[in-house]
XYZ file of C-alpha atoms in Angstrom:
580
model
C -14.902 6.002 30.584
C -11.821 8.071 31.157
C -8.762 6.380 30.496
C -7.239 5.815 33.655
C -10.478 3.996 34.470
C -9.962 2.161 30.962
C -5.998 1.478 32.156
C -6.964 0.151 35.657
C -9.547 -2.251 34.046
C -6.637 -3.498 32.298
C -4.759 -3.730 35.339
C -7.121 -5.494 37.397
C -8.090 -7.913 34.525
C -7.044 -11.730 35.998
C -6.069 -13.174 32.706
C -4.089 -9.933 31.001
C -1.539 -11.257 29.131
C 1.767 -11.973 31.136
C 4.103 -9.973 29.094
C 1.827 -6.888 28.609
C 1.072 -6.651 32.382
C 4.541 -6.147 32.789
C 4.907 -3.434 30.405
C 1.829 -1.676 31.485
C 3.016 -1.759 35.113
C 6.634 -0.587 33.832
C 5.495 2.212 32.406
C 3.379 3.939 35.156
C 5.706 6.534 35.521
C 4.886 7.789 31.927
C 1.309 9.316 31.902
C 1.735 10.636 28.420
C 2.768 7.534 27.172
C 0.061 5.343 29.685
C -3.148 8.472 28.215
C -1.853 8.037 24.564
C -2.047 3.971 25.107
C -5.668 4.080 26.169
C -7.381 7.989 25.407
C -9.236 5.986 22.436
C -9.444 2.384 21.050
C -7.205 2.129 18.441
C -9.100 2.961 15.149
C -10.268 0.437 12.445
C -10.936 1.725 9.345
C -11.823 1.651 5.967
C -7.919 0.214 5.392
C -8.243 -2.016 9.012
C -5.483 -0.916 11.932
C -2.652 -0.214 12.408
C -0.771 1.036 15.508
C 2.205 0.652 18.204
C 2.605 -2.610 19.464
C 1.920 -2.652 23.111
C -0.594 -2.849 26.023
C -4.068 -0.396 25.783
C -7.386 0.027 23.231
C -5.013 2.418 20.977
C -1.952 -0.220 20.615
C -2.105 -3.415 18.593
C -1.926 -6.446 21.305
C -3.699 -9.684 21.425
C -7.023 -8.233 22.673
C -7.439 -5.678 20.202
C -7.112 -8.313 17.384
C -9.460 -10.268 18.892
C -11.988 -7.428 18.732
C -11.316 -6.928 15.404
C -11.715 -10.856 14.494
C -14.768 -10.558 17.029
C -16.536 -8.115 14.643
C -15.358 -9.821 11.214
C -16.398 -13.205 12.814
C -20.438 -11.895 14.101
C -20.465 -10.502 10.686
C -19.761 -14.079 9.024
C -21.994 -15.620 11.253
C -24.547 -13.693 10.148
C -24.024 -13.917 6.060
C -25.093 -18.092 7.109
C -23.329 -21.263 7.021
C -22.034 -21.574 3.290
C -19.881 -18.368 4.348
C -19.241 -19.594 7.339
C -18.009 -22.629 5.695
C -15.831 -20.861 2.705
C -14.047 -19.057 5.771
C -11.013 -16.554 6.187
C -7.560 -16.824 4.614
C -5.272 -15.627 7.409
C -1.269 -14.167 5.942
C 1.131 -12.888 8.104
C 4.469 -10.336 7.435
C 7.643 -10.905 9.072
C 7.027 -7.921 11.962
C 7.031 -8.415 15.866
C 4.192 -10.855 16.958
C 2.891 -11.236 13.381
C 2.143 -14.924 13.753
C 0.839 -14.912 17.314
C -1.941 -12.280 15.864
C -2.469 -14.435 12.896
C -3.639 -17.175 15.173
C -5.255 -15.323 17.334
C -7.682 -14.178 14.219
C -8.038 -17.513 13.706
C -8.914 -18.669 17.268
C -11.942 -16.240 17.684
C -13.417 -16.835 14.046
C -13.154 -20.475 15.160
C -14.850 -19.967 18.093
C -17.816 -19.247 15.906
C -17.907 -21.863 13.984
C -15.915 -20.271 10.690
C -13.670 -21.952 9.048
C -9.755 -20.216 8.635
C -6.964 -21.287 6.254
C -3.420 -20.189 7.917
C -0.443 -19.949 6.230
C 2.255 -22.279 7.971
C 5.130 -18.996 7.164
C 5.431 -15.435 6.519
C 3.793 -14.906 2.773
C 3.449 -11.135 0.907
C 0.146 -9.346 1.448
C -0.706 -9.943 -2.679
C -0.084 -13.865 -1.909
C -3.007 -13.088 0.444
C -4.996 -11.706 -1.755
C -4.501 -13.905 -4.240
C -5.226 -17.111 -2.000
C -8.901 -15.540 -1.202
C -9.479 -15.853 -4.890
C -8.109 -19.277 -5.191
C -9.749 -20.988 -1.952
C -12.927 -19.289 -2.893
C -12.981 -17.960 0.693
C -15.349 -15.129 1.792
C -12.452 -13.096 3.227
C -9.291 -12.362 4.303
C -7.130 -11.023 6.967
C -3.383 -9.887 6.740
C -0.912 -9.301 9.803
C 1.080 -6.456 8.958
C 1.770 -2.353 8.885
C 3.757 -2.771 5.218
C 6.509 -0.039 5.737
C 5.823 1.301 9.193
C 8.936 1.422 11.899
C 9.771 -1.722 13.876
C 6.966 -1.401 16.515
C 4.092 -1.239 14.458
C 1.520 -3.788 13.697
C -1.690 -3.646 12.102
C -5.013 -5.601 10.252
C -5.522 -5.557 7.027
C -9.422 -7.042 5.714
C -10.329 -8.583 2.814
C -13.505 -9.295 1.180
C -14.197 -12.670 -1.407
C -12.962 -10.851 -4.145
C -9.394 -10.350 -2.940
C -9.749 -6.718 -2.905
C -9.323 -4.502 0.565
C -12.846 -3.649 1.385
C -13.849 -0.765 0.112
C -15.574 1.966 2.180
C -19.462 0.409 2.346
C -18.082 -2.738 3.223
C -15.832 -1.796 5.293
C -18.485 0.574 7.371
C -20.379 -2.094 7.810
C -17.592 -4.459 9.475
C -16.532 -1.344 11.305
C -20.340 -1.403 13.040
C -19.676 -4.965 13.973
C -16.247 -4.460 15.402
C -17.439 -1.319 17.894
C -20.437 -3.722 18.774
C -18.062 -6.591 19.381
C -17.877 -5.160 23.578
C -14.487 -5.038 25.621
C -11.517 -6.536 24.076
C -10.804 -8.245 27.195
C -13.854 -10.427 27.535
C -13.597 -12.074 23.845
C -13.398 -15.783 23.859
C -10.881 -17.385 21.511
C -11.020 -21.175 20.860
C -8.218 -23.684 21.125
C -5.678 -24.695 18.343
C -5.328 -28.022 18.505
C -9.544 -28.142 18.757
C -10.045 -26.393 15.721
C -7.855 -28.632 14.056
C -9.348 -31.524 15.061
C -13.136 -30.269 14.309
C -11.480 -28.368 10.516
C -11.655 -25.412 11.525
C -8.210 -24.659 10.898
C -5.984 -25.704 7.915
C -2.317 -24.732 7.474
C -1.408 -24.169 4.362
C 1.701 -23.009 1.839
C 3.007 -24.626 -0.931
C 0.073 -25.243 -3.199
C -0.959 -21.788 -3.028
C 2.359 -20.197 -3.850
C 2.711 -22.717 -7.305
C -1.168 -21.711 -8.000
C 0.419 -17.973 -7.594
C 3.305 -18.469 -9.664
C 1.845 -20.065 -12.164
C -1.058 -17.263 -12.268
C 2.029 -14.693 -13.014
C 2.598 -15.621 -15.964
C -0.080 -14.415 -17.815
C 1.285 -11.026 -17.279
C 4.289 -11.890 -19.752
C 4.209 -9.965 -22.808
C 7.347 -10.224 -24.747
C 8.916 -13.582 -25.319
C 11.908 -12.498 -27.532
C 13.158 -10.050 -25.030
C 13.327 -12.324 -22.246
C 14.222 -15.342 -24.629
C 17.256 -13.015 -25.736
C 18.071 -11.035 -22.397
C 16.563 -12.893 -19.462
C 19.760 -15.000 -19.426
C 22.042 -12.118 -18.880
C 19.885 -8.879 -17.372
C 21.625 -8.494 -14.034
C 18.950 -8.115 -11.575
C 20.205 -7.197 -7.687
C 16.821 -7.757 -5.383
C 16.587 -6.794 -1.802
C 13.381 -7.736 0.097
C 14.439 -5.160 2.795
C 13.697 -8.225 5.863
C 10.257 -9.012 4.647
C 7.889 -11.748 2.742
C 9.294 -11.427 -0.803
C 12.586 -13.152 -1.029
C 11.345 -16.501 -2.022
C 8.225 -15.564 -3.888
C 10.489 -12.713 -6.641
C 12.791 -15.168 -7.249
C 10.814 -17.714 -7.687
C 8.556 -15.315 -9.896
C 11.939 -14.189 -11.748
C 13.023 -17.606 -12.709
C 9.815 -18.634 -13.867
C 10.102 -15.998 -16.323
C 13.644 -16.917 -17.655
C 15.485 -14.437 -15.547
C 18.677 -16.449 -13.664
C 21.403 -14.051 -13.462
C 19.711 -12.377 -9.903
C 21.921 -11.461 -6.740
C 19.781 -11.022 -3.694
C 21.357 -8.632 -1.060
C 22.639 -11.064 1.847
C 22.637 -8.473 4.700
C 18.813 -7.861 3.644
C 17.677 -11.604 2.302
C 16.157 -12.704 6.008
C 13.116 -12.287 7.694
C 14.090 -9.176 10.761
C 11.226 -7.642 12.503
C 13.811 -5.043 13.280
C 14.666 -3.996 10.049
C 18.660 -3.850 11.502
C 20.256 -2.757 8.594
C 17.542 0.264 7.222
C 16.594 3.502 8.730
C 13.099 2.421 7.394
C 11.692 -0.597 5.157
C 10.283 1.367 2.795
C 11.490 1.483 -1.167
C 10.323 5.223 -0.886
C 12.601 5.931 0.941
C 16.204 6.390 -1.107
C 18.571 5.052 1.934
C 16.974 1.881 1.902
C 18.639 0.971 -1.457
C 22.076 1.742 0.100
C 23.293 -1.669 0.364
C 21.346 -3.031 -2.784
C 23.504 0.080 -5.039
C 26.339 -1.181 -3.590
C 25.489 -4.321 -4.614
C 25.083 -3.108 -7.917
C 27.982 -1.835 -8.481
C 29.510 -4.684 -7.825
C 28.136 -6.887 -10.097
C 27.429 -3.821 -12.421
C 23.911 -4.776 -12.608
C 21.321 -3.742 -15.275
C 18.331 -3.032 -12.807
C 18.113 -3.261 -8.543
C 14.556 -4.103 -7.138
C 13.507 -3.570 -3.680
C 10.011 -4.529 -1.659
C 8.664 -3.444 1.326
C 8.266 -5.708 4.489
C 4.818 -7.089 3.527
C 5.816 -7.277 -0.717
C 3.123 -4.832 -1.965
C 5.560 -1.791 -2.666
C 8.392 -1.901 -5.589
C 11.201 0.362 -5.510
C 13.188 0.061 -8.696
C 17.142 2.054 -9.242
C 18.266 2.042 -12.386
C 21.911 3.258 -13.801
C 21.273 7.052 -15.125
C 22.804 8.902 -17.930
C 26.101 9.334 -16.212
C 26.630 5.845 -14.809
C 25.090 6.684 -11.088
C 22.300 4.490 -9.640
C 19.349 6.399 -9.212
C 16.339 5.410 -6.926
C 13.043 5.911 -9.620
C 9.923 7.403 -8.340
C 6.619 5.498 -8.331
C 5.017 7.889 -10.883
C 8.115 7.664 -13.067
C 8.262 3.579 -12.873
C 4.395 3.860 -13.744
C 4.755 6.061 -16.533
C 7.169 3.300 -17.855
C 4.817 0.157 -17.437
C 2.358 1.809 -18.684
C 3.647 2.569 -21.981
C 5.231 -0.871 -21.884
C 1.827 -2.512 -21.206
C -0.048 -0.361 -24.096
C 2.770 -0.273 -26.469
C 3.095 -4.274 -25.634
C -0.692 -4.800 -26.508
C -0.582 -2.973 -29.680
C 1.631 -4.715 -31.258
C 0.353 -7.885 -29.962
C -3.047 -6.851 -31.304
C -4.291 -7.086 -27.844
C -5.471 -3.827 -26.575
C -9.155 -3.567 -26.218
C -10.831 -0.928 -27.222
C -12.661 -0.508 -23.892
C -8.930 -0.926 -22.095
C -8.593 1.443 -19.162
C -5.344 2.387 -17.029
C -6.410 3.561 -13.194
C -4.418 5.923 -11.080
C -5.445 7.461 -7.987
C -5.989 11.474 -7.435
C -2.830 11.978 -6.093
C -0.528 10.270 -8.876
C 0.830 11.610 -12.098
C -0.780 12.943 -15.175
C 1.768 11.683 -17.377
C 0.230 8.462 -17.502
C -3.119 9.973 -18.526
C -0.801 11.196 -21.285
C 0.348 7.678 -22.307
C -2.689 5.833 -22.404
C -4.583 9.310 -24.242
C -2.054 8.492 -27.200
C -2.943 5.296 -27.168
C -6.603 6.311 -26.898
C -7.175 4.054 -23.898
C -9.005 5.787 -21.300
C -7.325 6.826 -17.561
C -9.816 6.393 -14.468
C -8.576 8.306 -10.898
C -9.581 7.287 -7.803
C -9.275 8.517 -4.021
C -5.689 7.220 -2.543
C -6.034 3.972 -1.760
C -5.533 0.824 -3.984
C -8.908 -0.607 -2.320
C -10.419 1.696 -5.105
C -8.627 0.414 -7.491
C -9.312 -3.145 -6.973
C -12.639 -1.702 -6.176
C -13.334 -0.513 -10.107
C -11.888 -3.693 -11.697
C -14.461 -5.837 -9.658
C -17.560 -3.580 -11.109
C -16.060 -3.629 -14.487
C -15.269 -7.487 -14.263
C -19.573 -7.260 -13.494
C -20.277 -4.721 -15.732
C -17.802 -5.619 -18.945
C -18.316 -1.596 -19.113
C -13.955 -1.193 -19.416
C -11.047 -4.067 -19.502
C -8.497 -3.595 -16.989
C -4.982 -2.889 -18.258
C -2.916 -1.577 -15.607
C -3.641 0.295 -11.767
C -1.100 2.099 -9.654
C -0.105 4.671 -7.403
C 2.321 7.306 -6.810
C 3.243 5.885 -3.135
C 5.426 2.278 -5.128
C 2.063 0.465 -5.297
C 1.339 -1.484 -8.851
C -0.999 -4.275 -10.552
C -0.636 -5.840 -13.732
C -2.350 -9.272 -13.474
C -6.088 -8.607 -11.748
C -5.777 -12.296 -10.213
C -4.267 -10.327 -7.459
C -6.957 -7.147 -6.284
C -4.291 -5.276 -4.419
C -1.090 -3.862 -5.012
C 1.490 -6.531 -6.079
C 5.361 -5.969 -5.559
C 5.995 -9.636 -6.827
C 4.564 -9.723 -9.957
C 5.595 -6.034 -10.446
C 9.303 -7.410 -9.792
C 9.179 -9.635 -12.505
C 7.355 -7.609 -14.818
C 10.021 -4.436 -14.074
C 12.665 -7.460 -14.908
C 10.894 -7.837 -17.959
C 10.396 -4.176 -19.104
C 14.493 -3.732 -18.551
C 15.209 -6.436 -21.090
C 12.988 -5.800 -23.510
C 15.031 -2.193 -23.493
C 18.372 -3.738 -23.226
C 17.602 -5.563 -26.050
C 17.394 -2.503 -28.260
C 21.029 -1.215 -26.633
C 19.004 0.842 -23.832
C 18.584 1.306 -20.366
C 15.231 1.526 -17.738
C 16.464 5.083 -17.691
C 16.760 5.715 -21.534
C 13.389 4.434 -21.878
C 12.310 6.964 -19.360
C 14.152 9.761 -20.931
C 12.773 8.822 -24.192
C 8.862 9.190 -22.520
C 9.498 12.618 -21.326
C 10.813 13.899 -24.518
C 7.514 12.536 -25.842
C 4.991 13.778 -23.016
C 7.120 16.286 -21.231
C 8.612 16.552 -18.949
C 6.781 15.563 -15.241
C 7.901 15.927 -12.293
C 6.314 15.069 -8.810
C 7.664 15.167 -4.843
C 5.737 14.543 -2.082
C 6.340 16.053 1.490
C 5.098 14.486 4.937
C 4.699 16.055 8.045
C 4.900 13.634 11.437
C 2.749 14.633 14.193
C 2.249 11.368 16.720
C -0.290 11.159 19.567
C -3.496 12.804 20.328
C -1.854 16.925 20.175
C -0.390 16.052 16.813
C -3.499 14.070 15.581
C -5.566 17.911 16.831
C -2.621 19.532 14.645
C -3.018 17.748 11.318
C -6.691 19.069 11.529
C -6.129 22.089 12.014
C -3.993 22.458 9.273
C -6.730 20.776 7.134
C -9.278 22.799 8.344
C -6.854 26.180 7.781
C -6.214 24.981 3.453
C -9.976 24.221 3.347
C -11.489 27.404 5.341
C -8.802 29.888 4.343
C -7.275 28.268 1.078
C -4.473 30.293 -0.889
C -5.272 32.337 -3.877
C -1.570 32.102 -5.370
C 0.949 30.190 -4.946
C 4.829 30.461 -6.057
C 3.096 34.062 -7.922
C 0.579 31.672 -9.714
C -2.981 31.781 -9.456
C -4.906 28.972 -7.820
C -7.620 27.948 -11.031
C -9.232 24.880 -9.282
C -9.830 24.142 -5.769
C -11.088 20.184 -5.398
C -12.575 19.576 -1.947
C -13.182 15.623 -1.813
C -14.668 15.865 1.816
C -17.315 18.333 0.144
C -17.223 16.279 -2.876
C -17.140 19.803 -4.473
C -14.862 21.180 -7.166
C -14.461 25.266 -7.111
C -13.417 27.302 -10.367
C -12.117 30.034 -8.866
C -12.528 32.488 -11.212
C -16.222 32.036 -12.205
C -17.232 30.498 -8.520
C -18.716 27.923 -10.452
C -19.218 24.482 -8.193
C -19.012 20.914 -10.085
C -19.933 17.603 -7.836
C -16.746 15.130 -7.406
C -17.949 11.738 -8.106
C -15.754 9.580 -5.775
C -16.645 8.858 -2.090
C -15.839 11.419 0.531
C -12.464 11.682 1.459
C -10.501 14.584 3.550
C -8.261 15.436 0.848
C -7.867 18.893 -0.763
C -6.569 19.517 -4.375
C -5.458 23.108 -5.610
C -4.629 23.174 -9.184
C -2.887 26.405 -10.825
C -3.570 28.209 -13.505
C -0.149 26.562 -15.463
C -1.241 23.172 -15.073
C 0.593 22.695 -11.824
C -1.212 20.994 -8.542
C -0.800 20.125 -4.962
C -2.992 18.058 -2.677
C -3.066 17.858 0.969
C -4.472 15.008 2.970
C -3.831 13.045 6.340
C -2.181 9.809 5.999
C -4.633 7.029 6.837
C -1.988 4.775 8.202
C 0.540 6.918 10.128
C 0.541 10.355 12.030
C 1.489 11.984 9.068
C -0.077 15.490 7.105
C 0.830 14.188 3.819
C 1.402 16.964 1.078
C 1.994 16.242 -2.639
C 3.636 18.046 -5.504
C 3.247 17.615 -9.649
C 4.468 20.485 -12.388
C 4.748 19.339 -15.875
C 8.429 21.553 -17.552
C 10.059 21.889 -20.980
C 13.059 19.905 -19.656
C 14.574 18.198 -16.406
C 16.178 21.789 -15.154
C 12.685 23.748 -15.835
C 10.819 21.193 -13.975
C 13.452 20.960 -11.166
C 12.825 24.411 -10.925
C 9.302 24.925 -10.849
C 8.701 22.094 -8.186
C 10.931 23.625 -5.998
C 9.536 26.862 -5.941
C 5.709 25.010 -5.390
C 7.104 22.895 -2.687
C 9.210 25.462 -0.736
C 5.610 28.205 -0.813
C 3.638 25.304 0.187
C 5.697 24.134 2.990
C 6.083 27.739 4.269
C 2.564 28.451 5.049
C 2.121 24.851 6.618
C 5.610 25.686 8.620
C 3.679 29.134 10.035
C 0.688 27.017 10.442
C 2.548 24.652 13.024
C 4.549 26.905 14.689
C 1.022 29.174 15.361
């Protein structure tokens, strides 16, 4: 079906939705906007949706959720009653119609006889997963598009282990889903009905003390938070989102009272008014919460993005100035925290293991390696993190210590299976006294890793390319790196070429061909012959080419240096590639 036919279906649907009729029928004048709304149906994924809020198949509305429930709920239905019975935990982020899609989740699950818990607020997407665990439901569902601009939305799944589905799973939900027929002709069921028959519970308060209380396990030095947690001056910003109550509850659980919250950022704004973008990445978002800072001269500032599964952390540097750390560099420091921590404790297993994905730093392979704890990767993606600590939880094969990601994402405490920006607030709290309590900063501490492992450095670069031409573009600059990759780059050889699609690795010297033992992925890695990489890879959640940068130096200038010369060849050939 072409999609004007798709459009006027919409159009000449009885019961369309009031408020998207009238956009649909405002925007006629806009064919590029009306073809990009309905050329597809808007994709779900290994990692769910995510899209523009608006009318069509490719925009996150009412009747696209329902398809998605529709597919989730069939498959339930299916796995029998006892599933059916331990139902779907249903969260929600503070974006634009985030609750209305949270019921209407629960409305079409209900209409087939499963069961759905729904929080009564706004919680943070590792609340969610956490709550799966603790209901003993058999999945879960989260309203939100964590960082994305204002008018995004999206659909996050869950399976019983609190852990996004991983890719077999998540096939087969996907298989339901496309089966599920047109998103207009799903039947929902009625509120107050399910509420009557239990269908639907609200619920809130018991799961965010069973939370809290969970987080404490993660606590690994009492004297430093006996001594400091008193007087470490903590600034937090939850940028509009999920995590102002939860971090400071978290933080004064752990003994940490002297915390200013930014006020301009403390509320709930599916606007995001006072950012550029929600996202801890992103330097400017810490604008007001350095200001802050400075202010109250504060030992550490914490940030989260709009759904609480990213950390940002700024720390004062060497000369007094704030300075927004990267995820790789706040990983490097909780993961010789964690190890060091354990050691002393004389709690490090022998079988301990520290899991990072392809695209995030060596230096923590470094870390744990003196340590001699073993480092996993896996694809991008925390889903394959919390993926490996459920088959080790099976198998008993490694313990898990620590997981994270380059992109702000971080898990201490495996009651929660996806990336956790609460507990990592607190624990980042807790890392920053135990230094002050030696006379040091989050910063020395970093310093002080670099002079021991050298001296890593990492950027990432992303390249926005919306709608259907710039989704054709971001292939085609794939397809260029893997058909026609580069021999040298900044007048260094290229040693490895890792192909993930292929699931091949290339030494390009002997043409010798290793298998890659992770799932297929389109991401390419080039490694050069000084120990220097970049990967390339489409973002999975946004319209982005997404390209990534790591050099290891002999000091802060040398690595400066070298990254920029990677970064500035790299982006050179994809800037000839675009403009061709």
């Amino acid at each position: 079906m072409s999609w004007k036919a798709k459009m006027n279906e919409w159009l000449e649907f009885e019961a369309l939705d009031t408020n998207l009729k009238e956009t649909l029928v405002a925007n006629q004048g806009n064919e590029k906007l009306l073809e990009d709304s309905f050329y597809k149906e808007l994709e779900f994924g290994t990692g769910g949706m995510r899209g523009e809020i608006g009318p069509g198949t490719n925009r996150m509305n009412i009747y696209t959720v329902r398809k998605a429930a529709e597919g989730l709920a069939r498959f339930m239905v299916e796995q029998g009653e006892e599933k059916m019975a331990r139902g779907v935990v249903i969260a929600y982020d503070s974006r634009h119609m985030s609750p209305e899609f949270a019921l209407e989740v629960a409305k079409t699950v209900g209409k087939h006889g499963v069961k759905a818990y729904v929080f009564e607020q706004l919680r943070p997407t590792p609340v969610l997963s956490f709550a799966v665990r603790y209901l003993h439901a058999y999945a879960g569902v989260v309203i939100t598009a964590s960082h994305n601009p204002p008018e995004y939305n999206g659909l996050k799944m869950y399976g019983e282990d609190g852990g996004q589905l991983p890719p077999f799973e998540a096939d087969i939900i996907i298989r339901y889903v496309q089966n599920a027929g047109s998103e207009l002709n799903i039947e929902v069921a009625d509120e107050k009905d399910l509420l009557q028959k239990g269908l639907l519970t609200y619920i809130g308060e018991k799961v965010d003390r069973a939370y809290i209380e969970a987080m404490k396990s993660i606590h690994l030095n009492d004297e430093a938070v006996e001594r400091i947690g008193k007087d470490l001056a903590i600034v937090f910003t939850p940028l509009h989102g999920t995590a102002n109550h939860p971090v400071r509850d978290g933080l004064s659980a752990f003994g940490f009272e002297n915390v200013t919250v930014v006020k301009e950022q403390e509320l709930p704004d599916p606007n995001f008014s006072t950012v550029a973008s929600p996202n801890p990445e992103e330097h400017a978002a810490f604008e007001l919460a350095i200001r802050y800072g400075k202010e109250v001269n504060a030992d550490v500032l914490l940030g989260t993005d709009p759904d609480a599964d990213r950390l940002g952390v700024a720390v004062k540097n060497q000369s007094g100035e704030y300075v927004v750390l990267t995820g790789n560099q706040v990983g490097a420091l909780m993961t010789h925290y964690i190890l060091e921590q354990k050691r002393a404790n004389g709690t490090l297993p022998q079988n301990g293991v520290v899991i990072k994905t392809i695209v995030t730093s060596e230096i923590g392979r470094a870390i744990a390696e003196s340590f001699g704890i073993e480092t996993m990767d896996v694809l991008t993606g925390f889903k394959f993190i919390g993926e490996k600590i459920k088959e080790f939880e099976e198998t008993g094969e490694h313990t898990f210590l620590f997981g994270y990601e380059e992109s702000y994402g971080y898990l201490i405490g495996d009651f929660v299976r996806d990336k956790d920006a609460v507990q990592t607030a607190v624990f980042a709290a807790e890392v920053a006294a135990y230094y002050k309590m030696q006379g040091k900063s989050l910063y020395d501490g970093l310093i002080e890793i670099f002079e021991k492992y050298g001296y890593y450095k990492e950027s990432l670069r992303s390249l926005t390319l919306k709608g259907k031409d710039g989704a054709e573009q971001i292939a085609g600059i794939l397809e260029t790196f893997r058909n026609d990759p580069p021999i040298e780059v900044n007048g260094i050889a290229v040693a490895t070429i890792e192909d993930y699609e292929a699931s091949e690795s290339l030494d390009v010297v002997s043409g010798e061909k290793t298998t890659i033992e992770l799932p297929k992925s389109n991401v390419l890695k080039f490694k050069l012959a000084d120990g220097s990489w970049f990967c390339v890879r489409p973002s999975g959640t946004e319209p982005k080419a997404k390209f990534y940068f790591a050099v290891k130096g002999e000091s802060m200038e040398d690595s400066a240096k070298k990254i920029a010369g990677l970064e500035n060849d790299v982006m050179a050939l994809v800037d000839r590639l675009v403009k061709n």
